[in-house]
Amino acid sequence: MVMACRVINKRRHMGLQQLSSFAGTGRTFLGPVKSSKFIIDEECHESVLISSTIRLLESLDLTSAVGQLLNEAVQAQNNTYKTGTSTLLFLVGAWSSAAEECLHLGVPISVIVSVMSEGLNSCIKEVVSLQVPIYNVFDHLDSTKTFSGLETFNISLCPFLQIPSDTGLQKERDLNDVASPSLTTYSLSGIPVKSPKLFRRQTEVEADKNTLQNPQTLKNSLLASSHYRKSILIHSRHFNRTANNQWINKPDGFLEQHGAATPNTYRCNDLVELEMGLSHGDHNSMKLVDEAVRLQYQNASIQQGNCTMPFRFDISRIFTCCLPGVPETFSCVCPGFITVVSISNTTLIKELENQPVRVILIEGDLTENYRHLGFNKATNINTLLESMKIQQNSSEEVWTNYVLQVLIKFNVNLVLVQGNVSEHLIERCIHSKRLVIGSVNSTVMQAFAEASGAVQVTYITQVNENCVGNGIYVAFWRSIPSDVIDRINVITIVIKTEGINLVTVVLTSPVTAQMQTKEDRFWTCAYRLYHALREQKVFLGGGAVEFLCLSHLQILAGQSLSKRNHVCSGWLHNTSSWLASSLALYRPTVLNCLANGWHRYLSTLMYNTACCSSEFEASTFIQQHLQNARDSGSPSSYILNEYSKLNSGIFNPSISNKLEQIPSIYDIIIPKIEAWRRALDLVLLVLQTDSEIITGLGHTQLNSHETEGFLFL
């Protein structure tokens, strides 16, 4: 691994600097356009292509205490939600710098911890206003409208700005990264539309006046839909105001806008719209997810018959089969279990095709020496083999013969094993026309048990007639060109039976280095949809939530500043607590530092998606809209009103009569919020833990040659 390094100033907080250094390595992974990295091993000079936070941390040297804490936080986020790790990593870096800045300004550590926690909790409560409920998205799943049938076009997907590809404003930045998804957006009617933008530059706002005279100019807005809502906020100071465009909470929990000719109720009740919003530009992966969901829905409808049980997306019954070196045109979704086996099984598969076979399911390993977890060998039994002069492999041969006898006795031609399988047994089974497959997922085993009537056993000695399943079919998956088969040296087969609730997504790529990235992106899209359907609500996406957090914290900081002035003038004369007075004194500083983290997040997001040529330009652009939000008196209303402008026809007049709905961008709620919490918890943990070590160390005790060091990543 080629190691990066950063100078560490020992006069500053060591742990926070290390967090910032680690987090800085993944800043290009933030947003829908991810710049890939090559990780090179210094010893063997091998390299791997990565474009995700998880794969990055797997390749870095994280032996330090701070590195291990960061890795644990990211792994916990990934294991629980399978998404949000890039956000977590970036915010760890941004808020580490914020905490370090607070220390530099002399803010006590206890105040930093208290105010930062208070600020994030306040943000989480504030963004409830940007939630959109999901209702009955499967009611119209039988319609002809599908994700795969929609036309596409290229856009630059970005939180605040969407630059049309047919204008002269497109940035001259290469977005065709080898591992970047194709950024496209679709209209539900099948007509390609430009992705909407929430915030537009001043020059574009002025150009709105000439829209009808210049049909080539496309006016967009970030997130748009005719179905949005706001949760009931009876204590919100923003939504109790009166204005020309007023957002009123209806008794059913939806958000209704008055001041227009026709009130709008905001929600999402269409699966394709939801998938489009959650794809974040990776339409190829979400298309596969959509097909998998529809297959599950069809299977559930057939099994339920006249029963009207609500359908639930079961992500545990979806599996991936990766085929590196195969053209991408072979990527698809199929019912049943698709896996790869050795090319030596070709003749056997041909003989098993087009006929039902019987199956045995083994929970553990299928080897001679395998014993289940917790097995204790009897201490009073000794096996004497030396005096018998038996060859070393004779016992395995005896065991192999016994296994074959069991398979012949019960006429079994297929054995699925959850663990490892003896290579010798596999060869013997091929000669006797029996297929043995190892390393099968436990959920796959359970699905075959339910569909075929088989009973899973731990040892082959436990097999009896009642344990054997029936009606299994084995066949070649697809006709792959012979030259490809010779190159990958495996064949792909499909195993299925009637009524089995399994869906396999076959992922292919001619570039082997891209295979892991492609699989990661598929699961990211799948889990986004899964969490959205499970929560039955989503956030307005594309940076709207983070912008609201930024604006909200700045408002809180301004309010705290006025209170601090009263403190300094003796207004709070009853305040005797040092902590209370310190909180009042330093709260504006800490809140502004916390808000700067959100500002850096949005600036980096815009720069990564080529909305701005530099982070400085993006920062200036964000400041303009922060001022607009403050002037409006309600940042929440400002954001929602920007959405409502789309209902006034702010899009290309040449296609306005063909559009049924403008596409939306959504974010999942709980994983996003948990990523925020984990990021801040980690920063505060390192802040407090490291303070126990370095507090009391005077600057005079540090020699000049000890004040700087290197952190190797």
Short mmCIF file of N, CA and C in Angstrom, two decimals, residues 182-281:
data_model
loop_
_atom_site.label_atom_id
_atom_site.label_comp_id
_atom_site.label_asym_id
_atom_site.label_seq_id
_atom_site.Cartn_x
_atom_site.Cartn_y
_atom_site.Cartn_z
N SER A 182 -23.63 6.22 -14.26
CA SER A 182 -24.18 7.09 -15.29
C SER A 182 -25.25 7.95 -14.67
N LEU A 183 -25.09 9.26 -14.75
CA LEU A 183 -25.99 10.18 -14.07
C LEU A 183 -27.13 10.55 -14.99
N THR A 184 -28.28 10.01 -14.71
CA THR A 184 -29.43 10.25 -15.55
C THR A 184 -30.66 10.41 -14.69
N THR A 185 -31.65 11.05 -15.24
CA THR A 185 -32.93 11.20 -14.57
C THR A 185 -34.03 10.95 -15.57
N TYR A 186 -35.17 10.44 -15.09
CA TYR A 186 -36.24 10.03 -15.97
C TYR A 186 -37.54 10.71 -15.55
N SER A 187 -38.39 10.93 -16.50
CA SER A 187 -39.75 11.34 -16.17
C SER A 187 -40.62 10.09 -16.13
N LEU A 188 -41.63 10.12 -15.29
CA LEU A 188 -42.46 8.94 -15.14
C LEU A 188 -43.30 8.68 -16.38
N SER A 189 -43.44 9.65 -17.22
CA SER A 189 -44.20 9.44 -18.44
C SER A 189 -43.36 8.86 -19.56
N GLY A 190 -42.06 8.69 -19.27
CA GLY A 190 -41.18 8.17 -20.31
C GLY A 190 -40.50 9.26 -21.10
N ILE A 191 -40.75 10.51 -20.77
CA ILE A 191 -40.13 11.62 -21.48
C ILE A 191 -38.92 12.09 -20.68
N PRO A 192 -37.75 12.20 -21.32
CA PRO A 192 -36.57 12.66 -20.58
C PRO A 192 -36.71 14.11 -20.19
N VAL A 193 -36.34 14.41 -18.94
CA VAL A 193 -36.40 15.78 -18.46
C VAL A 193 -35.11 16.10 -17.74
N LYS A 194 -34.81 17.36 -17.66
CA LYS A 194 -33.64 17.79 -16.90
C LYS A 194 -33.97 17.68 -15.42
N SER A 195 -32.98 17.24 -14.65
CA SER A 195 -33.19 17.14 -13.22
C SER A 195 -33.35 18.53 -12.63
N PRO A 196 -34.32 18.72 -11.73
CA PRO A 196 -34.57 20.06 -11.20
C PRO A 196 -33.51 20.50 -10.22
N LYS A 197 -33.37 21.80 -10.11
CA LYS A 197 -32.40 22.35 -9.16
C LYS A 197 -33.16 23.18 -8.14
N LEU A 198 -32.69 23.11 -6.90
CA LEU A 198 -33.35 23.86 -5.85
C LEU A 198 -32.91 25.32 -5.85
N PHE A 199 -31.61 25.52 -5.90
CA PHE A 199 -31.10 26.88 -5.86
C PHE A 199 -30.39 27.19 -7.16
N ARG A 200 -30.65 28.34 -7.72
CA ARG A 200 -30.07 28.71 -9.00
C ARG A 200 -29.23 29.97 -8.86
N ARG A 201 -28.26 30.10 -9.74
CA ARG A 201 -27.43 31.29 -9.72
C ARG A 201 -28.24 32.53 -10.12
N GLN A 202 -27.73 33.71 -9.75
CA GLN A 202 -28.45 34.95 -10.00
C GLN A 202 -28.65 35.17 -11.50
N THR A 203 -27.65 34.81 -12.29
CA THR A 203 -27.77 35.01 -13.74
C THR A 203 -28.88 34.15 -14.31
N GLU A 204 -29.06 32.96 -13.72
CA GLU A 204 -30.13 32.09 -14.21
C GLU A 204 -31.49 32.60 -13.77
N VAL A 205 -31.54 33.17 -12.55
CA VAL A 205 -32.81 33.72 -12.08
C VAL A 205 -33.26 34.85 -12.99
N GLU A 206 -32.30 35.69 -13.38
CA GLU A 206 -32.65 36.79 -14.29
C GLU A 206 -33.07 36.26 -15.64
N ALA A 207 -32.49 35.15 -16.05
CA ALA A 207 -32.84 34.59 -17.36
C ALA A 207 -34.23 34.00 -17.37
N ASP A 208 -34.82 33.76 -16.17
CA ASP A 208 -36.17 33.21 -16.12
C ASP A 208 -37.18 34.11 -16.85
N LYS A 209 -36.91 35.40 -16.83
CA LYS A 209 -37.85 36.33 -17.44
C LYS A 209 -37.94 36.12 -18.95
N ASN A 210 -36.88 35.59 -19.54
CA ASN A 210 -36.84 35.41 -20.99
C ASN A 210 -37.05 33.96 -21.40
N THR A 211 -37.65 33.17 -20.53
CA THR A 211 -37.81 31.74 -20.82
C THR A 211 -38.64 31.50 -22.07
N LEU A 212 -39.73 32.18 -22.18
CA LEU A 212 -40.62 31.93 -23.32
C LEU A 212 -39.98 32.36 -24.62
N GLN A 213 -39.11 33.40 -24.56
CA GLN A 213 -38.46 33.84 -25.79
C GLN A 213 -37.27 32.96 -26.14
N ASN A 214 -36.74 32.25 -25.17
CA ASN A 214 -35.57 31.41 -25.42
C ASN A 214 -35.85 29.98 -24.98
N PRO A 215 -36.49 29.18 -25.83
CA PRO A 215 -36.85 27.82 -25.42
C PRO A 215 -35.66 26.92 -25.20
N GLN A 216 -34.44 27.33 -25.58
CA GLN A 216 -33.27 26.48 -25.36
C GLN A 216 -32.78 26.54 -23.92
N THR A 217 -33.24 27.55 -23.18
CA THR A 217 -32.81 27.70 -21.79
C THR A 217 -33.72 26.90 -20.88
N LEU A 218 -33.13 26.03 -20.11
CA LEU A 218 -33.92 25.13 -19.25
C LEU A 218 -33.82 25.60 -17.80
N LYS A 219 -34.98 25.84 -17.23
CA LYS A 219 -35.03 26.26 -15.84
C LYS A 219 -35.35 25.05 -14.98
N ASN A 220 -34.49 24.79 -14.01
CA ASN A 220 -34.65 23.61 -13.16
C ASN A 220 -34.69 24.03 -11.70
N SER A 221 -35.03 23.09 -10.88
CA SER A 221 -34.98 23.28 -9.45
C SER A 221 -34.65 21.95 -8.81
N LEU A 222 -33.98 21.92 -7.69
CA LEU A 222 -33.38 20.67 -7.21
C LEU A 222 -34.37 19.55 -6.99
N LEU A 223 -35.21 19.64 -6.08
CA LEU A 223 -36.08 18.53 -5.76
C LEU A 223 -37.50 18.93 -6.03
N ALA A 224 -38.21 18.12 -6.79
CA ALA A 224 -39.55 18.48 -7.15
C ALA A 224 -40.41 17.27 -7.23
N SER A 225 -41.68 17.46 -6.89
CA SER A 225 -42.66 16.39 -7.00
C SER A 225 -43.98 17.00 -6.62
N SER A 226 -45.03 16.38 -7.04
CA SER A 226 -46.35 16.84 -6.62
C SER A 226 -46.77 16.14 -5.36
N HIS A 227 -45.86 15.35 -4.77
CA HIS A 227 -46.23 14.59 -3.57
C HIS A 227 -45.17 14.78 -2.50
N TYR A 228 -45.36 15.77 -1.65
CA TYR A 228 -44.50 15.99 -0.51
C TYR A 228 -45.37 16.25 0.69
N ARG A 229 -44.77 16.10 1.87
CA ARG A 229 -45.51 16.43 3.08
C ARG A 229 -44.56 16.96 4.13
N LYS A 230 -45.12 17.52 5.14
CA LYS A 230 -44.37 17.91 6.32
C LYS A 230 -45.06 17.31 7.52
N SER A 231 -44.26 16.74 8.43
CA SER A 231 -44.84 16.19 9.64
C SER A 231 -45.45 17.32 10.46
N ILE A 232 -46.41 16.97 11.30
CA ILE A 232 -47.07 17.98 12.11
C ILE A 232 -46.09 18.56 13.11
N LEU A 233 -45.87 19.86 13.06
CA LEU A 233 -44.97 20.54 13.97
C LEU A 233 -45.77 21.59 14.74
N ILE A 234 -46.35 21.17 15.85
CA ILE A 234 -47.21 22.10 16.58
C ILE A 234 -46.37 23.14 17.34
N HIS A 235 -45.07 22.84 17.52
CA HIS A 235 -44.22 23.78 18.25
C HIS A 235 -43.28 24.54 17.33
N SER A 236 -43.41 24.38 16.02
CA SER A 236 -42.47 25.02 15.11
C SER A 236 -42.73 26.51 15.02
N ARG A 237 -41.66 27.28 15.21
CA ARG A 237 -41.81 28.73 15.08
C ARG A 237 -41.89 29.15 13.63
N HIS A 238 -41.44 28.25 12.70
CA HIS A 238 -41.42 28.60 11.29
C HIS A 238 -42.80 28.49 10.66
N PHE A 239 -43.54 27.46 11.04
CA PHE A 239 -44.78 27.18 10.33
C PHE A 239 -46.00 27.75 11.03
N ASN A 240 -45.78 28.59 12.02
CA ASN A 240 -46.89 29.32 12.62
C ASN A 240 -46.96 30.75 12.13
N ARG A 241 -46.06 31.07 11.18
CA ARG A 241 -46.04 32.43 10.64
C ARG A 241 -47.12 32.59 9.57
N THR A 242 -47.48 33.78 9.30
CA THR A 242 -48.41 34.08 8.22
C THR A 242 -47.65 34.72 7.09
N ALA A 243 -47.92 34.28 5.90
CA ALA A 243 -47.23 34.81 4.72
C ALA A 243 -48.10 34.56 3.52
N ASN A 244 -47.65 35.12 2.38
CA ASN A 244 -48.43 34.93 1.17
C ASN A 244 -48.47 33.46 0.76
N ASN A 245 -47.32 32.78 0.88
CA ASN A 245 -47.26 31.36 0.61
C ASN A 245 -47.14 30.65 1.94
N GLN A 246 -48.24 30.17 2.49
CA GLN A 246 -48.24 29.60 3.82
C GLN A 246 -48.40 28.10 3.74
N TRP A 247 -47.58 27.41 4.54
CA TRP A 247 -47.65 25.95 4.60
C TRP A 247 -48.42 25.57 5.86
N ILE A 248 -49.53 24.88 5.69
CA ILE A 248 -50.43 24.58 6.79
C ILE A 248 -50.51 23.07 6.98
N ASN A 249 -50.43 22.64 8.24
CA ASN A 249 -50.55 21.23 8.54
C ASN A 249 -52.01 20.80 8.53
N LYS A 250 -52.32 19.81 7.70
CA LYS A 250 -53.67 19.27 7.66
C LYS A 250 -53.82 18.22 8.75
N PRO A 251 -55.02 17.89 9.15
CA PRO A 251 -55.22 16.89 10.21
C PRO A 251 -54.64 15.53 9.87
N ASP A 252 -54.52 15.18 8.57
CA ASP A 252 -54.02 13.86 8.21
C ASP A 252 -52.49 13.82 8.17
N GLY A 253 -51.83 14.91 8.53
CA GLY A 253 -50.37 14.91 8.60
C GLY A 253 -49.68 15.39 7.35
N PHE A 254 -50.40 15.70 6.29
CA PHE A 254 -49.77 16.16 5.07
C PHE A 254 -49.53 17.66 5.14
N LEU A 255 -48.65 18.11 4.29
CA LEU A 255 -48.32 19.53 4.22
C LEU A 255 -49.03 20.14 3.04
N GLU A 256 -49.86 21.16 3.27
CA GLU A 256 -50.62 21.79 2.21
C GLU A 256 -50.18 23.23 2.06
N GLN A 257 -50.00 23.65 0.82
CA GLN A 257 -49.59 25.02 0.55
C GLN A 257 -50.79 25.84 0.10
N HIS A 258 -50.96 26.98 0.76
CA HIS A 258 -52.00 27.92 0.36
C HIS A 258 -51.35 29.13 -0.27
N GLY A 259 -52.12 29.89 -0.96
CA GLY A 259 -51.59 31.03 -1.67
C GLY A 259 -51.48 30.76 -3.15
N ALA A 260 -51.75 29.54 -3.56
CA ALA A 260 -51.77 29.19 -4.97
C ALA A 260 -53.21 28.93 -5.37
N ALA A 261 -53.42 28.85 -6.66
CA ALA A 261 -54.78 28.63 -7.15
C ALA A 261 -55.31 27.29 -6.66
N THR A 262 -54.48 26.28 -6.66
CA THR A 262 -54.89 24.96 -6.21
C THR A 262 -53.93 24.50 -5.14
N PRO A 263 -54.44 24.14 -3.95
CA PRO A 263 -53.54 23.68 -2.89
C PRO A 263 -52.83 22.40 -3.30
N ASN A 264 -51.58 22.23 -2.86
CA ASN A 264 -50.79 21.05 -3.17
C ASN A 264 -50.57 20.22 -1.91
N THR A 265 -50.80 18.94 -2.01
CA THR A 265 -50.52 18.02 -0.92
C THR A 265 -49.32 17.18 -1.30
N TYR A 266 -48.31 17.13 -0.43
CA TYR A 266 -47.04 16.53 -0.78
C TYR A 266 -46.88 15.15 -0.13
N ARG A 267 -46.65 14.16 -0.97
CA ARG A 267 -46.38 12.80 -0.52
C ARG A 267 -45.85 12.01 -1.71
N CYS A 268 -45.41 10.78 -1.46
CA CYS A 268 -44.92 9.91 -2.53
C CYS A 268 -45.73 8.62 -2.50
N ASN A 269 -46.42 8.31 -3.60
CA ASN A 269 -47.22 7.09 -3.65
C ASN A 269 -46.96 6.30 -4.93
N ASP A 270 -45.77 6.44 -5.49
CA ASP A 270 -45.43 5.73 -6.72
C ASP A 270 -44.04 5.11 -6.56
N LEU A 271 -43.93 3.82 -6.83
CA LEU A 271 -42.67 3.11 -6.64
C LEU A 271 -41.58 3.64 -7.57
N VAL A 272 -41.92 3.90 -8.83
CA VAL A 272 -40.92 4.37 -9.78
C VAL A 272 -40.39 5.74 -9.36
N GLU A 273 -41.28 6.60 -8.92
CA GLU A 273 -40.84 7.92 -8.44
C GLU A 273 -39.90 7.77 -7.26
N LEU A 274 -40.25 6.87 -6.34
CA LEU A 274 -39.40 6.65 -5.17
C LEU A 274 -38.04 6.11 -5.56
N GLU A 275 -38.02 5.15 -6.48
CA GLU A 275 -36.76 4.57 -6.93
C GLU A 275 -35.90 5.61 -7.64
N MET A 276 -36.53 6.42 -8.47
CA MET A 276 -35.78 7.47 -9.16
C MET A 276 -35.14 8.43 -8.16
N GLY A 277 -35.89 8.80 -7.13
CA GLY A 277 -35.39 9.73 -6.15
C GLY A 277 -34.26 9.17 -5.31
N LEU A 278 -34.28 7.85 -5.08
CA LEU A 278 -33.27 7.21 -4.24
C LEU A 278 -32.08 6.70 -5.04
N SER A 279 -32.16 6.73 -6.37
CA SER A 279 -31.05 6.20 -7.18
C SER A 279 -29.83 7.10 -7.12
N HIS A 280 -30.03 8.40 -6.88
CA HIS A 280 -28.94 9.38 -6.82
C HIS A 280 -28.04 9.29 -8.05
N GLY A 281 -28.67 9.10 -9.21
CA GLY A 281 -27.95 9.09 -10.46
C GLY A 281 -27.48 7.72 -10.91
#
